[in-house]
Short mmCIF file of C-alpha atoms and ligand atoms in Angstrom, two decimals:
data_model
loop_
_atom_site.label_atom_id
_atom_site.label_comp_id
_atom_site.label_asym_id
_atom_site.label_seq_id
_atom_site.Cartn_x
_atom_site.Cartn_y
_atom_site.Cartn_z
CA MET A 1 121.78 132.37 127.72
CA SER A 2 119.43 135.15 128.63
CA ALA A 3 121.17 138.14 127.02
CA LYS A 4 120.62 139.00 123.39
CA VAL A 5 123.97 139.30 121.61
CA VAL A 6 124.70 141.98 119.00
CA THR A 7 127.98 141.87 117.06
CA VAL A 8 129.34 144.89 115.21
CA PHE A 9 131.94 143.77 112.67
CA ASN A 10 133.64 144.50 109.32
CA GLN A 11 137.18 143.88 108.18
CA LYS A 12 137.36 147.48 107.01
CA GLY A 13 139.23 149.60 109.55
CA GLY A 14 137.80 152.93 110.65
CA CYS A 15 134.29 152.33 109.28
CA GLY A 16 132.55 153.16 112.58
CA LYS A 17 132.33 149.79 114.39
CA THR A 18 133.33 151.21 117.75
CA MET A 19 131.17 154.31 117.30
CA VAL A 20 128.07 152.26 116.52
CA SER A 21 128.80 149.77 119.33
CA MET A 22 129.29 152.46 121.97
CA GLN A 23 126.34 154.66 121.01
CA LEU A 24 123.99 151.66 120.83
CA ALA A 25 125.22 150.21 124.13
CA ALA A 26 124.65 153.58 125.81
CA SER A 27 121.16 153.85 124.36
CA PHE A 28 120.23 150.36 125.56
CA ALA A 29 121.57 151.09 129.05
CA LEU A 30 119.71 154.41 129.24
CA ARG A 31 116.53 152.49 128.45
CA GLY A 32 117.09 150.46 131.59
CA LEU A 33 118.49 147.37 129.85
CA ARG A 34 121.42 145.73 131.61
CA THR A 35 124.01 146.23 128.87
CA LEU A 36 127.55 144.89 128.55
CA LEU A 37 129.88 146.00 125.76
CA ILE A 38 132.71 143.56 125.14
CA ASP A 39 135.71 145.19 123.47
CA MET A 40 137.41 142.46 121.41
CA ASP A 41 139.82 144.83 119.67
CA LYS A 42 143.33 144.91 121.08
CA GLN A 43 143.47 148.62 120.24
CA GLY A 44 141.05 148.90 123.20
CA THR A 45 139.26 151.96 121.85
CA SER A 46 135.90 151.24 123.52
CA THR A 47 137.58 150.47 126.83
CA ILE A 48 139.68 153.64 126.79
CA TRP A 49 136.67 155.69 125.69
CA ALA A 50 134.49 154.46 128.56
CA GLY A 51 137.41 155.08 130.91
CA GLN A 52 137.22 158.82 130.19
CA GLY A 53 133.83 159.09 131.96
CA SER A 54 133.86 160.76 135.37
CA VAL A 55 132.39 159.42 138.62
CA ASP A 56 129.52 161.89 138.24
CA THR A 57 128.92 161.14 134.57
CA PRO A 58 130.10 157.59 133.86
CA PHE A 59 129.61 155.92 130.48
CA PRO A 60 126.05 154.50 130.70
CA ALA A 61 126.85 150.85 129.83
CA THR A 62 129.42 148.47 131.34
CA VAL A 63 132.46 148.15 129.05
CA ILE A 64 135.11 145.43 129.43
CA SER A 65 138.02 144.34 127.28
CA LEU A 66 138.26 140.63 126.56
CA ALA A 67 140.64 141.04 123.62
CA PRO A 68 143.41 139.05 125.35
CA LEU A 69 141.00 136.09 125.69
CA ARG A 70 140.33 135.91 121.96
CA ASP A 71 139.88 132.12 121.83
CA LYS A 72 137.62 132.09 124.86
CA LEU A 73 135.04 134.61 123.67
CA ILE A 74 132.15 132.13 123.45
CA GLY A 75 132.67 130.83 126.99
CA GLU A 76 133.13 134.34 128.36
CA VAL A 77 129.88 135.58 126.80
CA ALA A 78 128.08 132.55 128.27
CA LYS A 79 129.41 133.48 131.73
CA HIS A 80 128.13 137.05 131.49
CA ALA A 81 124.89 136.37 129.64
CA GLU A 82 122.79 135.60 132.74
CA ASN A 83 123.58 139.01 134.24
CA TYR A 84 122.74 141.14 131.21
CA ASP A 85 119.84 141.82 128.85
CA VAL A 86 122.06 142.81 125.92
CA VAL A 87 125.70 142.08 125.12
CA VAL A 88 127.30 144.16 122.35
CA ILE A 89 130.55 142.84 120.85
CA ASP A 90 132.86 145.40 119.21
CA CYS A 91 135.09 143.43 116.83
CA PRO A 92 138.61 144.20 115.57
CA PRO A 93 139.07 145.20 111.91
CA ALA A 94 139.93 141.76 110.52
CA ILE A 95 137.85 139.03 108.96
CA GLU A 96 140.71 136.52 109.11
CA SER A 97 140.74 136.81 112.89
CA SER A 98 138.76 134.12 114.71
CA ILE A 99 136.96 136.80 116.73
CA PRO A 100 134.21 137.90 114.30
CA TRP A 101 133.56 134.26 113.40
CA ALA A 102 133.16 133.24 117.06
CA ALA A 103 131.03 136.31 117.78
CA LEU A 104 128.71 135.66 114.81
CA ASN A 105 128.19 132.09 115.92
CA ILE A 106 126.67 133.21 119.23
CA SER A 107 124.91 136.37 118.06
CA ASP A 108 121.25 137.12 117.52
CA LEU A 109 122.01 140.09 115.31
CA ALA A 110 125.04 141.45 113.48
CA LEU A 111 125.61 144.95 112.15
CA ILE A 112 128.10 145.85 109.42
CA PRO A 113 128.76 149.61 109.45
CA VAL A 114 129.56 150.77 105.93
CA ILE A 115 130.64 154.27 104.92
CA PRO A 116 128.77 154.85 101.63
CA LEU A 117 131.98 155.02 99.57
CA MET A 118 133.07 152.45 96.99
CA ASP A 119 136.03 151.03 98.96
CA ASN A 120 133.70 150.36 101.86
CA VAL A 121 131.12 148.81 99.55
CA TRP A 122 133.76 146.45 98.12
CA ALA A 123 135.03 145.53 101.59
CA SER A 124 131.50 144.88 102.84
CA ARG A 125 131.19 141.95 100.40
CA GLU A 126 133.71 139.96 102.39
CA ALA A 127 132.01 140.82 105.68
CA LYS A 128 128.68 139.72 104.24
CA GLU A 129 130.23 136.48 103.04
CA LEU A 130 131.40 135.72 106.59
CA ALA A 131 127.90 136.41 107.90
CA ARG A 132 126.38 134.09 105.30
CA ARG A 133 128.77 131.30 106.36
CA ALA A 134 128.00 131.96 110.02
CA ARG A 135 124.29 131.67 109.25
CA GLU A 136 124.88 128.05 108.20
CA GLU A 137 126.03 127.35 111.79
CA ASN A 138 123.67 129.82 113.46
CA PRO A 139 120.48 130.01 111.34
CA GLU A 140 118.82 132.53 113.70
CA LEU A 141 121.49 135.16 112.99
CA GLN A 142 120.06 138.36 111.51
CA THR A 143 122.56 140.55 109.64
CA TYR A 144 122.20 144.12 108.42
CA CYS A 145 124.43 146.76 106.91
CA ILE A 146 124.05 150.24 108.33
CA PRO A 147 125.17 153.55 106.80
CA SER A 148 128.04 155.02 108.81
CA MET A 149 129.47 158.54 108.65
CA SER A 150 127.25 159.32 105.67
CA ARG A 151 126.91 162.78 104.23
CA ARG A 152 125.00 164.39 101.39
CA GLY A 153 126.42 164.04 97.89
CA ASN A 154 126.19 162.00 94.72
CA VAL A 155 128.78 159.38 95.68
CA PHE A 156 127.15 158.75 99.05
CA LYS A 157 123.75 158.47 97.35
CA ALA A 158 125.01 156.10 94.64
CA CYS A 159 126.83 153.86 97.13
CA THR A 160 123.78 153.75 99.39
CA GLU A 161 121.73 152.61 96.40
CA ILE A 162 124.23 149.82 95.64
CA LEU A 163 124.11 148.61 99.25
CA ALA A 164 120.31 148.74 99.22
CA GLU A 165 120.19 146.34 96.24
CA ASP A 166 121.19 143.39 98.47
CA LYS A 167 117.97 141.89 99.76
CA ASP A 168 119.69 139.01 101.57
CA ILE A 169 121.73 141.25 103.89
CA PRO A 170 119.68 144.43 103.80
CA LEU A 171 120.78 147.98 104.43
CA LEU A 172 118.89 149.56 107.32
CA ASP A 173 117.45 153.00 106.59
CA THR A 174 118.73 154.19 109.93
CA GLY A 175 122.42 154.85 110.47
CA LEU A 176 124.82 157.48 111.75
CA GLN A 177 125.66 160.56 109.73
CA GLN A 178 129.02 162.29 110.02
CA ARG A 179 128.68 164.69 112.96
CA ASN A 180 131.02 166.45 115.37
CA ALA A 181 128.97 165.29 118.36
CA TYR A 182 130.27 161.73 117.91
CA GLY A 183 133.90 162.72 118.31
CA GLU A 184 132.97 164.97 121.19
CA SER A 185 131.24 162.17 123.07
CA GLN A 186 134.53 160.21 123.10
CA MET A 187 136.34 163.15 124.64
CA TYR A 188 134.04 163.06 127.67
CA GLY A 189 133.76 159.29 127.96
CA LEU A 190 130.07 159.49 127.14
CA SER A 191 127.61 158.79 124.38
CA VAL A 192 125.92 161.61 122.49
CA HIS A 193 123.04 161.35 124.98
CA GLY A 194 125.23 162.99 127.63
CA LEU A 195 126.21 166.07 125.60
CA SER A 196 124.27 169.28 125.33
CA GLY A 197 123.53 170.45 121.79
CA SER A 198 123.69 166.98 120.25
CA SER A 199 120.02 166.45 119.54
CA ALA A 200 120.43 165.45 115.87
CA ALA A 201 122.99 162.77 116.74
CA THR A 202 120.95 161.56 119.72
CA LYS A 203 117.86 161.32 117.55
CA GLU A 204 119.54 159.14 114.94
CA VAL A 205 121.14 156.90 117.58
CA GLU A 206 117.72 156.46 119.17
CA GLU A 207 116.16 155.59 115.81
CA LEU A 208 118.82 152.97 115.18
CA ALA A 209 118.49 151.59 118.73
CA LYS A 210 114.72 151.29 118.32
CA VAL A 211 115.09 149.34 115.07
CA VAL A 212 117.72 147.02 116.56
CA LEU A 213 115.68 146.36 119.71
CA SER A 214 112.57 145.62 117.71
CA LYS A 215 114.50 143.14 115.54
CA LEU A 216 115.76 141.52 118.75
CA GLY A 217 112.19 141.31 120.06
CA ILE A 218 113.05 143.48 123.08
CA ASN A 219 110.26 145.74 124.17
CA THR A 220 111.26 148.86 126.03
CA ALA A 221 108.16 150.94 126.43
CA LYS A 222 110.35 153.22 128.50
CA LYS A 223 111.94 156.21 126.77
CA PRO A 224 115.69 156.43 127.32
CA ALA A 225 116.61 158.30 130.48
CA LYS A 226 118.30 161.63 129.88
CA ALA A 227 121.98 161.32 130.68
CA LYS A 228 123.32 164.13 132.85
CA PRO A 229 124.81 166.57 130.29
CA VAL A 230 128.46 167.50 130.75
CA LYS A 231 129.68 171.09 130.65
CA GLN A 232 131.53 170.80 127.37
CA LYS A 233 133.70 173.86 127.85
CA GLU A 234 135.45 172.08 130.72
CA ALA A 235 137.27 169.88 128.22
CA ALA A 236 140.95 169.39 128.84
N1 ATP B 301 129.24 159.20 112.60
C1 ATP B 301 130.44 159.72 112.79
N2 ATP B 301 130.66 161.05 112.69
C2 ATP B 301 131.89 161.57 112.87
N3 ATP B 301 132.98 160.85 113.17
C3 ATP B 301 132.83 159.51 113.30
C4 ATP B 301 131.57 158.88 113.13
N4 ATP B 301 131.72 157.55 113.32
C5 ATP B 301 133.03 157.36 113.60
N5 ATP B 301 133.70 158.53 113.58
C6 ATP B 301 135.16 158.70 113.77
O1 ATP B 301 135.81 157.95 112.73
C7 ATP B 301 136.92 157.23 113.22
C8 ATP B 301 136.71 155.72 113.03
O2 ATP B 301 135.57 155.33 113.78
P1 ATP B 301 135.59 154.02 114.68
O3 ATP B 301 136.76 154.02 115.61
O4 ATP B 301 134.25 153.87 115.28
O5 ATP B 301 135.81 152.93 113.55
P2 ATP B 301 136.21 151.40 113.74
O6 ATP B 301 135.59 150.70 112.58
O7 ATP B 301 135.87 150.93 115.09
O8 ATP B 301 137.79 151.49 113.58
P3 ATP B 301 138.84 150.28 113.85
O9 ATP B 301 138.76 149.43 112.63
O10 ATP B 301 140.15 150.98 114.01
O11 ATP B 301 138.37 149.57 115.09
C9 ATP B 301 137.07 157.63 114.68
O12 ATP B 301 137.98 158.70 114.76
C10 ATP B 301 135.67 158.09 115.07
O13 ATP B 301 135.71 159.06 116.10
MG1 MG B 302 137.03 149.97 116.55
#
């Protein structure tokens, strides 16, 4: 397989899996990497999101839904891997499902988005346990937690500190803060790169993308291309 595979997973619903998957996939594509996002969630959020892009301003990466082929994920990724540099797998919110397990077994790197709140911290333990078991089958798998939707405040700070204590599955310093630009990018079928006035969000997505690419050993000397900004006031 030529493509590097990145899985974004966590059994916790609504923790930012799709947001992280879509923003990262867009960043990789805008850097000139052939990028495929595989939506494995039957809710189809990534697929619907990418479908909102216009002909003039399409979503930067290719997005397909393979959720109906749940048991065939490994074979499907193998079929696509020759044609892409990076494959990002957006998982459904369930650890019991066979999908995250299959995805982790063929991944180079896995990201667990965690909102720095206690319920998310508790739930992340189960996600980490799955990654540890997957590492027995796939010893090359790198796994990291990333802060998702974080804000300032004592609880966020304390929870971030708890997550940072785990040295086995470390917390990356870079993550996504809670920002309006993320919701807005869905509305236009874009990533934050394609919106005007979203420089803070774009900057943090780029920082995360850089860290992930360096951990994957992918060198993109090239800066991400500027996506054509949409006229936001034309929203429906
Ligand atoms: N950094 C952020 N700032 C603001 N809103 C965000 C951010 N990340 C995600 N959201 C919003 O939070 C909600 C949940 O995010 P998302 O859909 O990415 O989570 P998920 O883990 O994929 O959920 P599910 O488990 O349902 O698949 C969505 O409405 C999304 O638009
Ligand atoms: Mg999702």
